[in-house]
C-alpha positions as semicolon CSV with decimal commas, in nm:
position;residue;x (nm);y (nm);z (nm)
1;M;11,723;11,154;12,457
2;L;11,429;11,390;12,519
3;E;11,380;11,255;12,871
4;K;11,675;11,476;12,970
5;I;11,491;11,796;12,876
6;P;11,377;11,964;13,199
7;S;11,001;11,940;13,249
8;V;10,978;12,320;13,277
9;I;11,083;12,340;12,909
10;G;10,835;12,068;12,815
11;E;10,560;12,258;12,998
12;A;10,658;12,583;12,823
13;L;10,624;12,405;12,486
14;S;10,299;12,228;12,581
15;G;10,089;12,449;12,355
16;L;10,310;12,378;12,053
17;K;10,206;12,061;11,870
18;A;10,239;11,967;11,503
19;G;9,875;11,860;11,479
20;R;9,687;11,567;11,331
21;E;9,594;11,774;11,026
22;K;9,961;11,767;10,920
23;T;9,992;11,388;10,921
24;A;10,016;11,227;10,577
25;S;9,667;11,079;10,609
26;H;9,513;11,426;10,637
27;A;9,760;11,645;10,447
28;A;9,853;11,428;10,148
29;F;9,581;11,161;10,128
30;A;9,266;11,329;10,258
31;D;9,059;11,208;9,961
32;V;9,160;10,841;9,994
33;P;8,882;10,625;10,143
34;E;8,950;10,514;10,500
35;T;8,826;10,156;10,464
36;L;9,118;9,963;10,616
37;T;9,103;9,854;10,978
38;L;9,431;9,886;11,168
39;T;9,449;9,745;11,521
40;S;9,701;9,632;11,780
41;P;9,663;9,353;12,035
42;A;9,873;9,573;12,270
43;F;9,645;9,881;12,286
44;V;9,312;10,003;12,152
45;D;9,262;10,305;11,930
46;G;9,293;10,625;12,131
47;A;9,440;10,455;12,438
48;D;9,790;10,489;12,574
49;M;10,060;10,260;12,439
50;P;10,239;10,037;12,689
51;A;10,579;10,175;12,790
52;R;10,762;9,875;12,640
53;F;10,717;10,033;12,293
54;T;10,870;10,364;12,405
55;A;11,211;10,501;12,503
56;D;11,109;10,439;12,866
57;G;11,081;10,065;12,798
58;A;11,238;9,814;12,562
59;G;11,165;10,038;12,262
60;V;11,043;9,755;12,038
61;S;10,794;9,810;11,758
62;P;10,435;9,731;11,859
63;P;10,234;9,449;11,703
64;L;9,988;9,555;11,434
65;A;9,708;9,380;11,246
66;W;9,505;9,494;10,947
67;T;9,197;9,386;10,753
68;G;8,987;9,513;10,467
69;L;9,242;9,528;10,186
70;P;9,067;9,618;9,861
71;P;9,102;9,398;9,551
72;G;9,407;9,493;9,350
73;T;9,626;9,569;9,652
74;A;9,986;9,501;9,546
75;A;10,178;9,647;9,842
76;L;10,130;9,812;10,181
77;V;10,293;10,103;10,358
78;V;10,294;10,165;10,733
79;L;10,380;10,519;10,840
80;V;10,381;10,639;11,203
81;E;10,384;11,011;11,285
82;D;10,377;11,200;11,615
83;A;10,100;11,458;11,586
84;G;10,191;11,593;11,931
85;S;10,554;11,677;11,862
86;P;10,657;12,038;11,938
87;T;10,769;12,082;11,577
88;P;10,620;12,244;11,266
89;Q;10,562;11,899;11,110
90;P;10,489;11,568;11,284
91;L;10,796;11,364;11,371
92;V;10,825;11,042;11,170
93;H;10,862;10,736;11,392
94;L;10,837;10,465;11,128
95;I;10,831;10,406;10,754
96;A;10,786;10,044;10,643
97;W;10,717;10,011;10,272
98;N;10,635;9,743;10,015
99;L;10,491;9,513;10,279
100;P;10,333;9,212;10,103
101;P;9,953;9,228;10,075
102;E;9,918;8,867;10,191
103;S;10,051;8,965;10,533
104;A;9,788;9,032;10,795
105;G;10,010;9,226;11,032
106;L;10,341;9,263;11,209
107;D;10,450;9,087;11,527
108;E;10,584;9,276;11,827
109;G;10,948;9,364;11,761
110;A;10,926;9,255;11,395
111;L;11,078;9,581;11,275
112;P;11,425;9,710;11,353
113;S;11,456;9,944;11,650
114;P;11,749;10,099;11,839
115;G;11,989;9,826;11,947
116;R;11,788;9,551;11,776
117;P;11,894;9,375;11,457
118;S;11,743;9,483;11,132
119;S;11,475;9,283;10,959
120;T;11,440;9,202;10,592
121;Q;11,157;9,454;10,569
122;R;11,221;9,762;10,353
123;M;11,243;10,060;10,584
124;G;11,249;10,434;10,534
125;R;11,423;10,692;10,749
126;N;11,256;10,821;11,063
127;S;11,304;11,182;11,178
128;F;11,640;11,085;11,332
129;L;11,744;10,962;10,983
130;R;11,754;10,596;11,084
131;P;11,573;10,311;10,904
132;E;11,404;10,177;11,217
133;W;11,123;10,221;11,468
134;L;11,185;10,541;11,663
135;P;11,041;10,471;12,011
136;P;10,821;10,750;12,148
137;D;11,027;10,984;12,365
138;P;10,819;11,297;12,436
139;P;10,964;11,579;12,646
140;S;10,875;11,564;13,016
141;G;10,589;11,796;13,098
142;H;10,483;11,840;12,734
143;G;10,168;11,636;12,781
144;R;10,020;11,348;12,586
145;H;10,143;11,284;12,234
146;D;9,926;11,107;11,978
147;Y;10,122;10,861;11,763
148;V;9,922;10,809;11,443
149;F;9,985;10,467;11,289
150;Q;9,875;10,482;10,926
151;I;9,839;10,200;10,675
152;Y;9,803;10,245;10,301
153;A;9,702;9,987;10,039
154;L;9,878;10,053;9,708
155;R;9,788;9,939;9,358
156;Q;10,155;9,878;9,278
157;P;10,480;9,833;9,472
158;L;10,689;10,146;9,520
159;H;11,017;10,191;9,336
160;L;11,228;10,398;9,570
161;A;11,591;10,439;9,663
162;D;11,692;10,259;9,980
163;E;11,574;10,424;10,302
164;P;11,348;10,700;10,166
165;G;11,233;10,984;10,385
166;R;10,874;11,097;10,433
167;G;10,876;11,338;10,137
168;A;11,006;11,083;9,886
169;L;10,764;10,821;10,019
170;I;10,459;11,045;9,987
171;E;10,562;11,160;9,640
172;A;10,601;10,799;9,521
173;M;10,263;10,703;9,670
174;Q;10,070;10,979;9,488
175;G;9,809;10,831;9,254
176;H;9,864;10,474;9,378
177;V;9,679;10,464;9,713
178;L;9,360;10,256;9,705
179;A;9,264;10,280;10,072
180;K;9,395;10,383;10,412
181;G;9,338;10,320;10,779
182;H;9,477;10,446;11,107
183;L;9,527;10,364;11,474
184;T;9,625;10,618;11,738
185;G;9,829;10,534;12,045
186;G;9,910;10,792;12,307
187;Y;10,206;10,840;12,535
188;A;10,305;11,106;12,789
189;R;10,604;11,139;13,015
190;S;10,515;11,287;13,353
C-alpha cells in the first residue's frame, strides 16, 4: 500500500520517525531486565531483513528463536513495532500473546499474514487492525526503518479479549513481566 506513495513525499517525511524510545520496551517496560536472547536464522540483529518478510516479497512472518527464559515464566508475548514509521507512535506490525513457555521459537510463516491462513496462536491487532503479521511496507524515499522485535516473559498468562490492541496488551502486561529481549531488523524501499 505505501509503495504507491511517491518517493518525493517519502523523502519529505524522512526526518519524521516515531523513534525507538517510544517502543513498548523503552516506554512501558524500561525497568524490566533485558536478559532474554531473541534471534532469527534469517537475519542478524541490526541487519536488513530479507524482502520475503516484507510487502515487497511473500510477506510471511520471519522465523524467531529465543533463550534465557527465567524460572516462573508462564507465557510469552512477541510484539513488533516500527520505530522508523513517520507517525507519532511506532506502527504495530505484530502482537502474538500467550505463547507457551516451552516453545523455543516460531518457524517462518508460522503466524498469520495477509492472504495466509490463520494459525491457532492468539493474535492481537496490528496498526491496520488485523490480527496478523503486517509485512514491512515503508514509504519509498523515507529511508531505513528499524523493526523492533520484542519478547516478554510473563509470570502468568494474559486474560484479554480476543484480538487486543497495543494499549490493552501493555496494560494487561503491567506488573507481570519478568524479563525482555529484542532483535532489530531493518528495511528500506529505494
